[in-house]
Every structure is written in structure tokens, then in C-alpha cells.
CSV table of N, CA and C and ligand atoms in Angstrom, one decimal:
chain,number,residue,atom,x,y,z
A,373,MET,N,114.2,93.3,106.4
A,373,MET,CA,112.9,93.2,105.6
A,373,MET,C,112.0,94.4,106.0
A,374,SER,N,111.4,95.0,105.0
A,374,SER,CA,110.6,96.1,105.2
A,374,SER,C,109.2,95.6,105.6
A,375,VAL,N,108.5,96.5,106.4
A,375,VAL,CA,107.2,96.1,106.9
A,375,VAL,C,106.1,96.3,105.9
A,376,VAL,N,106.2,97.3,105.1
A,376,VAL,CA,105.3,97.5,104.0
A,376,VAL,C,105.8,96.8,102.7
A,377,SER,N,104.8,96.4,101.9
A,377,SER,CA,105.2,95.7,100.7
A,377,SER,C,105.8,96.7,99.7
A,378,PRO,N,106.8,96.2,99.0
A,378,PRO,CA,107.4,97.0,98.0
A,378,PRO,C,106.5,97.3,96.8
A,379,ARG,N,106.7,98.4,96.2
A,379,ARG,CA,105.8,98.8,95.1
A,379,ARG,C,106.2,98.4,93.7
A,380,PHE,N,105.2,98.4,92.9
A,380,PHE,CA,105.5,98.2,91.4
A,380,PHE,C,104.8,99.3,90.7
A,381,VAL,N,105.3,99.6,89.5
A,381,VAL,CA,104.5,100.5,88.6
A,381,VAL,C,104.8,100.0,87.2
A,382,ILE,N,103.8,100.2,86.3
A,382,ILE,CA,104.1,100.0,84.9
A,382,ILE,C,103.7,101.3,84.2
A,383,GLN,N,104.7,101.9,83.5
A,383,GLN,CA,104.5,103.1,82.8
A,383,GLN,C,104.5,102.9,81.3
A,384,LYS,N,103.3,103.1,80.7
A,384,LYS,CA,103.2,103.0,79.3
A,384,LYS,C,103.9,104.2,78.6
A,385,HIS,N,104.8,103.9,77.7
A,385,HIS,CA,105.7,105.0,77.2
A,385,HIS,C,105.8,105.0,75.7
A,386,ARG,N,105.2,106.1,75.2
A,386,ARG,CA,105.2,106.3,73.7
A,386,ARG,C,106.4,107.1,73.4
A,387,ALA,N,107.6,106.5,73.3
A,387,ALA,CA,108.9,107.2,72.9
A,387,ALA,C,109.1,106.9,71.5
A,388,SER,N,110.4,106.7,71.1
A,388,SER,CA,110.7,106.3,69.7
A,388,SER,C,109.9,105.1,69.3
A,389,ALA,N,109.7,104.2,70.2
A,389,ALA,CA,108.8,103.0,70.0
A,389,ALA,C,107.9,102.9,71.2
A,390,LEU,N,106.7,102.4,71.1
A,390,LEU,CA,105.8,102.1,72.2
A,390,LEU,C,106.4,101.0,73.0
A,391,HIS,N,106.4,101.1,74.4
A,391,HIS,CA,106.7,100.0,75.2
A,391,HIS,C,106.1,100.3,76.6
A,392,TYR,N,106.2,99.3,77.4
A,392,TYR,CA,105.7,99.4,78.8
A,392,TYR,C,106.9,99.2,79.7
A,393,ASP,N,107.2,100.2,80.6
A,393,ASP,CA,108.3,100.1,81.5
A,393,ASP,C,107.8,99.5,82.8
A,394,PHE,N,108.3,98.3,83.0
A,394,PHE,CA,107.9,97.5,84.2
A,394,PHE,C,108.9,97.7,85.3
A,395,ARG,N,108.4,98.2,86.5
A,395,ARG,CA,109.4,98.6,87.5
A,395,ARG,C,109.0,98.0,88.9
A,396,LEU,N,110.0,97.4,89.5
A,396,LEU,CA,109.8,96.8,90.8
A,396,LEU,C,110.7,97.5,91.8
A,397,GLU,N,110.2,97.9,93.0
A,397,GLU,CA,111.0,98.5,94.0
A,397,GLU,C,111.9,97.4,94.6
A,398,ASP,N,113.2,97.7,94.7
A,398,ASP,CA,114.1,96.9,95.5
A,398,ASP,C,115.3,97.7,95.8
A,399,GLU,N,115.8,97.5,97.0
A,399,GLU,CA,117.0,98.2,97.5
A,399,GLU,C,117.0,99.7,97.2
A,400,GLY,N,115.8,100.3,97.4
A,400,GLY,CA,115.7,101.8,97.3
A,400,GLY,C,115.6,102.4,95.9
A,401,VAL,N,115.5,101.5,94.9
A,401,VAL,CA,115.4,102.0,93.6
A,401,VAL,C,114.3,101.2,92.9
A,402,LEU,N,114.0,101.6,91.6
A,402,LEU,CA,113.0,100.8,90.8
A,402,LEU,C,113.8,100.1,89.8
A,403,LYS,N,113.9,98.7,90.0
A,403,LYS,CA,114.5,97.9,89.0
A,403,LYS,C,113.6,97.9,87.8
A,404,SER,N,114.1,98.0,86.6
A,404,SER,CA,113.3,98.4,85.4
A,404,SER,C,113.6,97.5,84.2
A,405,TRP,N,112.5,97.2,83.5
A,405,TRP,CA,112.5,96.4,82.2
A,405,TRP,C,111.6,97.1,81.2
A,406,ALA,N,112.0,97.2,80.0
A,406,ALA,CA,111.2,97.7,78.9
A,406,ALA,C,110.5,96.5,78.2
A,407,VAL,N,109.2,96.5,78.2
A,407,VAL,CA,108.4,95.4,77.7
A,407,VAL,C,107.7,95.9,76.4
A,408,PRO,N,108.2,95.6,75.2
A,408,PRO,CA,107.7,96.2,74.0
A,408,PRO,C,106.2,96.0,73.8
A,409,LYS,N,105.7,94.7,74.0
A,409,LYS,CA,104.3,94.4,73.8
A,409,LYS,C,103.5,94.5,75.0
A,410,GLY,N,104.1,94.8,76.2
A,410,GLY,CA,103.3,94.9,77.4
A,410,GLY,C,103.0,93.6,78.0
A,411,PRO,N,102.4,93.5,79.2
A,411,PRO,CA,102.2,92.2,79.8
A,411,PRO,C,101.0,91.5,79.1
A,412,SER,N,101.1,90.1,79.2
A,412,SER,CA,100.1,89.2,78.7
A,412,SER,C,99.5,88.4,79.9
A,413,LEU,N,98.2,88.3,79.9
A,413,LEU,CA,97.6,87.5,81.0
A,413,LEU,C,97.6,86.0,80.6
A,414,ASP,N,98.1,85.6,79.4
A,414,ASP,CA,98.2,84.2,79.0
A,414,ASP,C,99.5,83.6,79.4
A,415,PRO,N,99.5,82.6,80.3
A,415,PRO,CA,100.7,82.0,80.7
A,415,PRO,C,101.5,81.4,79.5
A,416,ALA,N,100.9,81.2,78.4
A,416,ALA,CA,101.6,80.6,77.2
A,416,ALA,C,102.3,81.7,76.4
A,417,THR,N,102.0,82.9,76.7
A,417,THR,CA,102.6,84.1,76.0
A,417,THR,C,103.7,84.7,76.8
A,418,LYS,N,105.0,84.5,76.4
A,418,LYS,CA,106.1,85.0,77.1
A,418,LYS,C,106.5,86.3,76.5
A,419,ARG,N,106.5,87.4,77.3
A,419,ARG,CA,106.8,88.7,76.7
A,419,ARG,C,108.2,89.1,77.0
A,420,LEU,N,108.9,89.5,75.9
A,420,LEU,CA,110.3,90.0,76.0
A,420,LEU,C,110.3,91.3,77.0
A,421,ALA,N,111.3,91.3,77.9
A,421,ALA,CA,111.4,92.4,78.8
A,421,ALA,C,112.9,92.7,78.8
A,422,MET,N,113.3,93.9,78.3
A,422,MET,CA,114.7,94.2,78.3
A,422,MET,C,115.1,95.0,79.5
A,423,ALA,N,116.1,94.5,80.3
A,423,ALA,CA,116.5,95.2,81.5
A,423,ALA,C,117.1,96.5,81.1
A,424,VAL,N,116.6,97.6,81.8
A,424,VAL,CA,117.1,98.9,81.5
A,424,VAL,C,117.6,99.5,82.9
A,425,GLU,N,118.1,100.7,82.9
A,425,GLU,CA,118.7,101.3,84.1
A,425,GLU,C,117.7,101.5,85.2
A,426,ASP,N,118.2,101.3,86.4
A,426,ASP,CA,117.4,101.6,87.6
A,426,ASP,C,116.8,103.0,87.5
A,427,HIS,N,115.6,103.2,88.1
A,427,HIS,CA,115.1,104.5,88.2
A,427,HIS,C,114.8,104.9,89.7
A,428,PRO,N,114.9,106.2,90.0
A,428,PRO,CA,114.6,106.5,91.4
A,428,PRO,C,113.2,106.2,91.8
A,429,ILE,N,112.9,105.9,93.0
A,429,ILE,CA,111.6,105.6,93.5
A,429,ILE,C,110.6,106.6,93.1
A,430,GLU,N,111.0,107.9,93.2
A,430,GLU,CA,110.1,109.0,93.0
A,430,GLU,C,109.5,109.0,91.6
A,431,TYR,N,110.2,108.4,90.7
A,431,TYR,CA,109.8,108.4,89.3
A,431,TYR,C,108.5,107.6,89.1
A,432,ALA,N,108.2,106.7,90.1
A,432,ALA,CA,107.0,105.8,90.0
A,432,ALA,C,105.7,106.6,89.7
A,433,GLY,N,105.7,107.8,90.2
A,433,GLY,CA,104.5,108.6,90.1
A,433,GLY,C,104.4,109.5,88.9
A,434,PHE,N,105.5,109.4,88.1
A,434,PHE,CA,105.5,110.3,86.9
A,434,PHE,C,104.6,109.9,85.8
A,435,GLU,N,103.7,110.9,85.4
A,435,GLU,CA,102.9,110.8,84.2
A,435,GLU,C,102.9,112.1,83.5
A,436,GLY,N,103.2,112.1,82.2
A,436,GLY,CA,103.3,113.4,81.5
A,436,GLY,C,104.1,113.3,80.3
A,437,VAL,N,104.7,114.5,79.9
A,437,VAL,CA,105.4,114.6,78.6
A,437,VAL,C,106.9,114.8,78.9
A,438,ILE,N,107.7,114.0,78.3
A,438,ILE,CA,109.2,114.2,78.3
A,438,ILE,C,109.5,114.9,77.0
A,439,PRO,N,110.2,116.1,77.1
A,439,PRO,CA,110.5,116.9,75.9
A,439,PRO,C,111.2,116.1,74.9
A,440,GLY,N,111.0,116.4,73.6
A,440,GLY,CA,111.5,115.7,72.5
A,440,GLY,C,113.0,115.4,72.5
A,441,GLY,N,113.8,116.4,72.9
A,441,GLY,CA,115.2,116.3,72.8
A,441,GLY,C,115.8,115.5,73.9
A,442,GLU,N,115.0,115.2,75.0
A,442,GLU,CA,115.6,114.4,76.1
A,442,GLU,C,115.5,112.9,75.9
A,443,TYR,N,116.3,112.2,76.7
A,443,TYR,CA,116.2,110.7,76.8
A,443,TYR,C,114.8,110.3,77.1
A,444,GLY,N,114.3,109.4,76.2
A,444,GLY,CA,112.9,108.9,76.5
A,444,GLY,C,111.9,109.9,76.1
A,445,GLY,N,112.2,110.9,75.3
A,445,GLY,CA,111.3,111.9,74.9
A,445,GLY,C,110.0,111.3,74.3
A,446,GLY,N,108.8,111.8,74.8
A,446,GLY,CA,107.5,111.3,74.4
A,446,GLY,C,106.6,111.4,75.6
A,447,THR,N,105.5,110.5,75.6
A,447,THR,CA,104.5,110.6,76.5
A,447,THR,C,104.5,109.4,77.5
A,448,VAL,N,104.3,109.6,78.8
A,448,VAL,CA,104.4,108.6,79.8
A,448,VAL,C,103.0,108.5,80.5
A,449,MET,N,102.5,107.3,80.7
A,449,MET,CA,101.2,107.1,81.4
A,449,MET,C,101.5,106.1,82.5
A,450,VAL,N,100.9,106.4,83.7
A,450,VAL,CA,101.0,105.3,84.8
A,450,VAL,C,99.9,104.3,84.5
A,451,TRP,N,100.3,103.2,83.8
A,451,TRP,CA,99.3,102.3,83.3
A,451,TRP,C,98.8,101.3,84.4
A,452,ASP,N,99.6,101.0,85.3
A,452,ASP,CA,99.2,100.2,86.5
A,452,ASP,C,100.2,100.5,87.6
A,453,GLN,N,99.7,100.4,88.9
A,453,GLN,CA,100.5,100.5,90.0
A,453,GLN,C,99.9,99.8,91.2
A,454,GLY,N,100.8,99.5,92.2
A,454,GLY,CA,100.3,98.8,93.4
A,454,GLY,C,101.6,98.3,94.1
A,455,THR,N,101.4,97.1,94.8
A,455,THR,CA,102.5,96.5,95.5
A,455,THR,C,102.7,95.1,95.0
A,456,TYR,N,103.9,94.6,95.3
A,456,TYR,CA,104.2,93.2,94.9
A,456,TYR,C,104.7,92.4,96.1
A,457,GLU,N,104.5,91.1,96.1
A,457,GLU,CA,105.0,90.2,97.1
A,457,GLU,C,106.0,89.3,96.4
A,458,PRO,N,107.3,89.4,96.7
A,458,PRO,CA,108.2,88.4,96.1
A,458,PRO,C,107.9,87.0,96.7
A,459,ASP,N,108.0,85.9,95.9
A,459,ASP,CA,107.8,84.6,96.4
A,459,ASP,C,109.2,84.0,96.8
A,460,VAL,N,110.1,84.8,97.0
A,460,VAL,CA,111.5,84.4,97.4
A,460,VAL,C,111.9,85.3,98.5
A,461,PRO,N,112.9,84.9,99.4
A,461,PRO,CA,113.3,85.7,100.5
A,461,PRO,C,114.1,86.9,100.1
A,462,ASP,N,114.9,86.9,99.0
A,462,ASP,CA,115.8,87.9,98.7
A,462,ASP,C,115.7,88.3,97.2
A,463,VAL,N,115.0,89.4,96.9
A,463,VAL,CA,114.7,89.9,95.6
A,463,VAL,C,116.0,90.1,94.8
A,464,THR,N,117.0,90.8,95.5
A,464,THR,CA,118.2,91.2,94.8
A,464,THR,C,119.0,89.9,94.4
A,465,LYS,N,119.0,88.9,95.2
A,465,LYS,CA,119.7,87.7,95.0
A,465,LYS,C,119.0,87.0,93.8
A,466,SER,N,117.7,86.9,93.8
A,466,SER,CA,117.0,86.2,92.8
A,466,SER,C,117.1,86.9,91.4
A,467,LEU,N,117.2,88.2,91.4
A,467,LEU,CA,117.4,88.9,90.2
A,467,LEU,C,118.8,88.6,89.7
A,468,ARG,N,119.7,88.6,90.6
A,468,ARG,CA,121.1,88.3,90.1
A,468,ARG,C,121.2,86.9,89.5
A,469,SER,N,120.4,86.0,90.1
A,469,SER,CA,120.4,84.6,89.6
A,469,SER,C,119.6,84.4,88.3
A,470,GLY,N,118.8,85.4,88.0
A,470,GLY,CA,118.0,85.4,86.8
A,470,GLY,C,116.6,84.8,86.8
A,471,GLU,N,116.1,84.7,88.0
A,471,GLU,CA,114.7,84.3,88.1
A,471,GLU,C,114.0,84.8,89.3
A,472,LEU,N,112.9,85.6,89.1
A,472,LEU,CA,112.2,86.2,90.2
A,472,LEU,C,110.7,85.9,90.1
A,473,PRO,N,110.2,85.0,90.9
A,473,PRO,CA,108.7,84.8,91.0
A,473,PRO,C,108.1,85.8,92.0
A,474,PHE,N,106.9,86.3,91.7
A,474,PHE,CA,106.3,87.3,92.6
A,474,PHE,C,104.8,87.4,92.3
A,475,HIS,N,104.1,88.0,93.2
A,475,HIS,CA,102.7,88.2,93.1
A,475,HIS,C,102.4,89.7,93.0
A,476,LEU,N,101.6,90.2,92.1
A,476,LEU,CA,101.2,91.6,91.9
A,476,LEU,C,99.9,91.9,92.5
A,477,ARG,N,99.8,93.0,93.2
A,477,ARG,CA,98.5,93.5,93.7
A,477,ARG,C,98.4,94.9,93.1
A,478,GLY,N,98.0,95.0,91.8
A,478,GLY,CA,97.8,96.2,91.1
A,478,GLY,C,96.3,96.5,90.9
A,479,LYS,N,96.0,97.5,90.1
A,479,LYS,CA,94.6,97.8,89.7
A,479,LYS,C,94.2,97.0,88.5
A,480,LYS,N,95.2,96.6,87.7
A,480,LYS,CA,94.9,95.9,86.5
A,480,LYS,C,95.5,94.4,86.6
A,481,LEU,N,96.7,94.4,87.1
A,481,LEU,CA,97.4,93.1,87.1
A,481,LEU,C,97.4,92.5,88.5
A,482,ARG,N,97.1,91.2,88.6
A,482,ARG,CA,97.0,90.5,89.9
A,482,ARG,C,97.7,89.2,89.8
A,483,GLY,N,97.9,88.5,90.9
A,483,GLY,CA,98.3,87.1,90.9
A,483,GLY,C,99.8,86.9,90.6
A,484,GLY,N,100.1,85.6,90.2
A,484,GLY,CA,101.5,85.2,90.1
A,484,GLY,C,102.1,85.6,88.7
A,485,TRP,N,103.3,86.0,88.8
A,485,TRP,CA,104.1,86.3,87.6
A,485,TRP,C,105.5,85.8,87.8
A,486,VAL,N,106.3,85.8,86.8
A,486,VAL,CA,107.7,85.5,87.0
A,486,VAL,C,108.5,86.2,85.9
A,487,LEU,N,109.7,86.7,86.3
A,487,LEU,CA,110.7,87.3,85.4
A,487,LEU,C,111.8,86.3,85.3
A,488,VAL,N,112.2,85.9,84.1
A,488,VAL,CA,113.2,84.9,83.8
A,488,VAL,C,114.2,85.5,82.8
A,489,ARG,N,115.5,85.5,83.2
A,489,ARG,CA,116.5,86.0,82.3
A,489,ARG,C,116.9,84.9,81.3
A,490,THR,N,117.0,85.3,80.0
A,490,THR,CA,117.4,84.4,79.0
A,490,THR,C,118.8,84.6,78.6
A,491,ARG,N,119.2,85.7,78.2
A,491,ARG,CA,120.6,86.0,78.0
A,491,ARG,C,120.9,87.5,78.0
A,492,GLY,N,122.0,87.9,78.6
A,492,GLY,CA,122.4,89.3,78.7
A,492,GLY,C,121.3,90.1,79.4
A,493,ARG,N,120.8,91.1,78.7
A,493,ARG,CA,119.8,92.0,79.3
A,493,ARG,C,118.4,91.5,79.0
A,494,GLN,N,118.3,90.4,78.2
A,494,GLN,CA,117.0,89.9,77.8
A,494,GLN,C,116.4,89.0,78.9
A,495,TRP,N,115.1,89.4,79.3
A,495,TRP,CA,114.3,88.7,80.2
A,495,TRP,C,113.0,88.4,79.6
A,496,LEU,N,112.3,87.4,80.2
A,496,LEU,CA,110.9,87.2,79.8
A,496,LEU,C,110.0,87.5,81.0
A,497,LEU,N,108.9,88.1,80.7
A,497,LEU,CA,107.8,88.4,81.7
A,497,LEU,C,106.7,87.4,81.4
A,498,ILE,N,106.4,86.6,82.4
A,498,ILE,CA,105.4,85.5,82.2
A,498,ILE,C,104.4,85.5,83.3
A,499,LYS,N,103.1,85.4,82.8
A,499,LYS,CA,102.0,85.2,83.8
A,499,LYS,C,102.0,83.8,84.2
A,500,ARG,N,101.8,83.5,85.6
A,500,ARG,CA,101.7,82.1,86.0
A,500,ARG,C,100.2,81.8,86.1
A,501,LYS,N,100.0,80.4,86.0
A,501,LYS,CA,98.6,79.9,85.9
A,501,LYS,C,97.9,80.1,87.3
A,502,ASP,N,96.8,80.9,87.3
A,502,ASP,CA,96.0,81.1,88.5
A,502,ASP,C,94.7,81.8,88.0
A,503,ALA,N,93.9,82.2,89.0
A,503,ALA,CA,92.6,82.8,88.7
A,503,ALA,C,92.7,84.1,87.9
A,504,ALA,N,93.8,84.8,88.0
A,504,ALA,CA,94.0,86.1,87.3
A,504,ALA,C,94.5,85.9,85.9
A,505,ALA,N,94.8,84.7,85.5
A,505,ALA,CA,95.3,84.4,84.1
A,505,ALA,C,94.1,84.4,83.2
A,506,SER,N,94.4,84.7,81.9
A,506,SER,CA,93.4,84.6,80.9
A,506,SER,C,94.0,84.3,79.5
A,507,LYS,N,93.4,83.4,78.8
A,507,LYS,CA,93.9,83.1,77.4
A,507,LYS,C,93.2,84.0,76.4
A,508,THR,N,92.2,84.7,76.8
A,508,THR,CA,91.4,85.5,75.8
A,508,THR,C,91.5,87.0,76.0
A,509,VAL,N,91.6,87.5,77.2
A,509,VAL,CA,91.6,88.9,77.4
A,509,VAL,C,93.0,89.5,77.2
A,510,ASP,N,93.1,90.5,76.2
A,510,ASP,CA,94.3,91.3,76.1
A,510,ASP,C,94.1,92.6,76.9
A,511,VAL,N,94.8,92.5,78.1
A,511,VAL,CA,94.6,93.6,79.0
A,511,VAL,C,95.1,95.0,78.5
A,512,THR,N,96.1,94.9,77.6
A,512,THR,CA,96.6,96.2,77.1
A,512,THR,C,95.5,96.9,76.2
A,513,VAL,N,94.6,96.0,75.6
A,513,VAL,CA,93.5,96.6,74.8
A,513,VAL,C,92.2,96.9,75.6
A,514,THR,N,91.9,96.0,76.6
A,514,THR,CA,90.7,96.2,77.3
A,514,THR,C,90.8,97.3,78.4
A,515,LYS,N,92.1,97.5,78.9
A,515,LYS,CA,92.3,98.5,79.9
A,515,LYS,C,93.4,99.5,79.5
A,516,PRO,N,93.2,100.4,78.5
A,516,PRO,CA,94.2,101.2,78.0
A,516,PRO,C,94.5,102.5,78.8
A,517,ARG,N,93.6,102.8,79.8
A,517,ARG,CA,93.7,104.1,80.4
A,517,ARG,C,94.6,104.2,81.6
A,518,SER,N,95.1,105.4,82.0
A,518,SER,CA,95.9,105.6,83.2
A,518,SER,C,95.1,105.3,84.4
A,519,VAL,N,95.8,104.6,85.4
A,519,VAL,CA,95.1,104.3,86.6
A,519,VAL,C,95.1,105.5,87.6
A,520,VAL,N,95.8,106.6,87.3
A,520,VAL,CA,95.8,107.7,88.1
A,520,VAL,C,95.0,108.9,87.6
A,521,SER,N,94.8,108.9,86.3
A,521,SER,CA,94.0,110.1,85.7
A,521,SER,C,92.9,109.6,84.7
A,522,ARG,N,92.8,108.3,84.4
A,522,ARG,CA,91.9,107.8,83.5
A,522,ARG,C,92.1,108.3,82.0
A,523,ARG,N,93.2,109.0,81.8
A,523,ARG,CA,93.4,109.6,80.5
A,523,ARG,C,94.1,108.5,79.6
A,524,LEU,N,93.9,108.7,78.3
A,524,LEU,CA,94.6,107.9,77.3
A,524,LEU,C,95.9,108.7,77.0
A,525,LEU,N,96.8,108.0,76.2
A,525,LEU,CA,98.1,108.7,75.9
A,525,LEU,C,97.9,110.1,75.2
A,526,ALA,N,96.9,110.1,74.3
A,526,ALA,CA,96.6,111.3,73.6
A,526,ALA,C,96.2,112.5,74.5
A,527,GLY,N,95.4,112.1,75.5
A,527,GLY,CA,95.0,113.1,76.5
A,527,GLY,C,96.1,113.6,77.3
A,528,ILE,N,97.0,112.7,77.7
A,528,ILE,CA,98.2,113.1,78.5
A,528,ILE,C,99.1,114.1,77.7
A,529,ALA,N,99.3,113.7,76.4
A,529,ALA,CA,100.1,114.5,75.5
A,529,ALA,C,99.5,115.9,75.3
A,530,ARG,N,98.2,115.9,75.1
A,530,ARG,CA,97.4,117.2,74.9
A,530,ARG,C,97.6,118.1,76.1
A,531,ASP,N,97.4,117.5,77.3
A,531,ASP,CA,97.5,118.3,78.6
A,531,ASP,C,98.9,118.8,78.8
A,532,GLY,N,99.9,118.0,78.3
A,532,GLY,CA,101.3,118.4,78.6
A,532,GLY,C,102.0,119.1,77.5
A,533,GLY,N,101.3,119.5,76.5
A,533,GLY,CA,101.9,120.2,75.3
A,533,GLY,C,102.8,119.3,74.5
A,534,GLY,N,102.5,118.0,74.5
A,534,GLY,CA,103.3,117.1,73.7
A,534,GLY,C,102.7,116.8,72.3
A,535,ASP,N,103.3,115.8,71.7
A,535,ASP,CA,102.9,115.4,70.3
A,535,ASP,C,101.6,114.5,70.4
A,536,VAL,N,100.5,115.1,70.2
A,536,VAL,CA,99.2,114.3,70.4
A,536,VAL,C,99.0,113.2,69.4
A,537,LYS,N,99.4,113.6,68.1
A,537,LYS,CA,99.2,112.6,67.1
A,537,LYS,C,100.1,111.3,67.3
A,538,LYS,N,101.4,111.6,67.7
A,538,LYS,CA,102.3,110.5,67.9
A,538,LYS,C,101.8,109.7,69.1
A,539,ALA,N,101.4,110.4,70.2
A,539,ALA,CA,100.9,109.7,71.4
A,539,ALA,C,99.7,108.8,71.1
A,540,ALA,N,98.8,109.3,70.2
A,540,ALA,CA,97.6,108.6,69.9
A,540,ALA,C,97.8,107.3,69.2
A,541,THR,N,99.0,107.2,68.6
A,541,THR,CA,99.3,105.9,67.9
A,541,THR,C,99.5,104.8,68.9
A,542,GLY,N,99.7,105.1,70.2
A,542,GLY,CA,99.9,104.1,71.2
A,542,GLY,C,98.6,103.8,71.9
A,543,ASP,N,97.5,104.5,71.6
A,543,ASP,CA,96.2,104.2,72.1
A,543,ASP,C,95.5,103.1,71.2
A,544,PRO,N,94.6,102.3,71.8
A,544,PRO,CA,93.9,101.3,71.0
A,544,PRO,C,92.9,101.9,70.0
B,1480,LIG,MN1,110.7,103.9,78.7
């Protein structure tokens, strides 16, 4: 067991389609899911999360423009970051069994969450009922900016020589 809490990051990614890459540190990599609609604070709203390939830990800090011809080409924002506490003793084992309950300590997202596999690479990301839950606040709308630079997607694209118009379609 590590002494420091593992980290999490959510990268908002305006690629061929807008999505939020939800990443949890485990076993020296970032386990990753692409969440098309982003996280919901409403426990009744289950968000589709497609399991995607692991990313290196160093990628957690990346914000900027991926060139058009490359995989994932588009604009990437560090939408939230922090640490998480698994509510189970073995994250790897729980992910293999298809259900991981955990608590987030981010700048935007807090409290209890759970990832549940439905079939194949399809998972659901669900907020658990607690003080950080909300039936009314859409956090993707109320908190659209980068937690590391305060920029919107359009600003990140502009600074990185990317497609500003396309990036702006991902901003509220
Ligand atoms: Mn992505």
C-alpha cells in the first residue's frame, strides 16, 4: 500500500467528439475511461464511461493541443484533479470484478462515486448520495474552466495554435 493517496484527473477533450477522460492512478498507470457527457452530481444520472487504454502517470498534467493528424487530435483541458480514496482494499481486483467504489478529493468533484461495469468496455460512472451530490447543479456547465490555468477550451486552443472554433464548441 502506498503512503500517499493515489491521484485522479479528468481531462476534458475536444477531439472528434467532446468527452471527459476520467483517470485513476493504479499500479503505476492511469486507468482511463472516456465519459461522453462528463460527470453528473445527481445520483440518479448514470453516465456512460467507456474503458480506454491505460495512460502513463505523467500524462495527468497534460493540457494543450494534440496535432490534428495524431490519435486524439484536438484540445485537452485539465478539468479537475486531486486524489482519491478507494473504499475497497484492492483497486485492481475491484476493477477486474467490475465495481469500484471510491471517494474523490478534487477541486470540483468530491465525495462518494462508483464505477460499475455493465458489459464489455462499458461502465457507468455514478455519484453516490452524500453532501456533495446535487440534483440541480450541472457541474460541467457551472465549472467549465481548467483547474490549472483557468482557461476555457478555446483559450487553450488559441495558446497552443489549435483549432479555436472547434475547441469553442466544447465550451458552455
Ligand atoms: Mn480522450
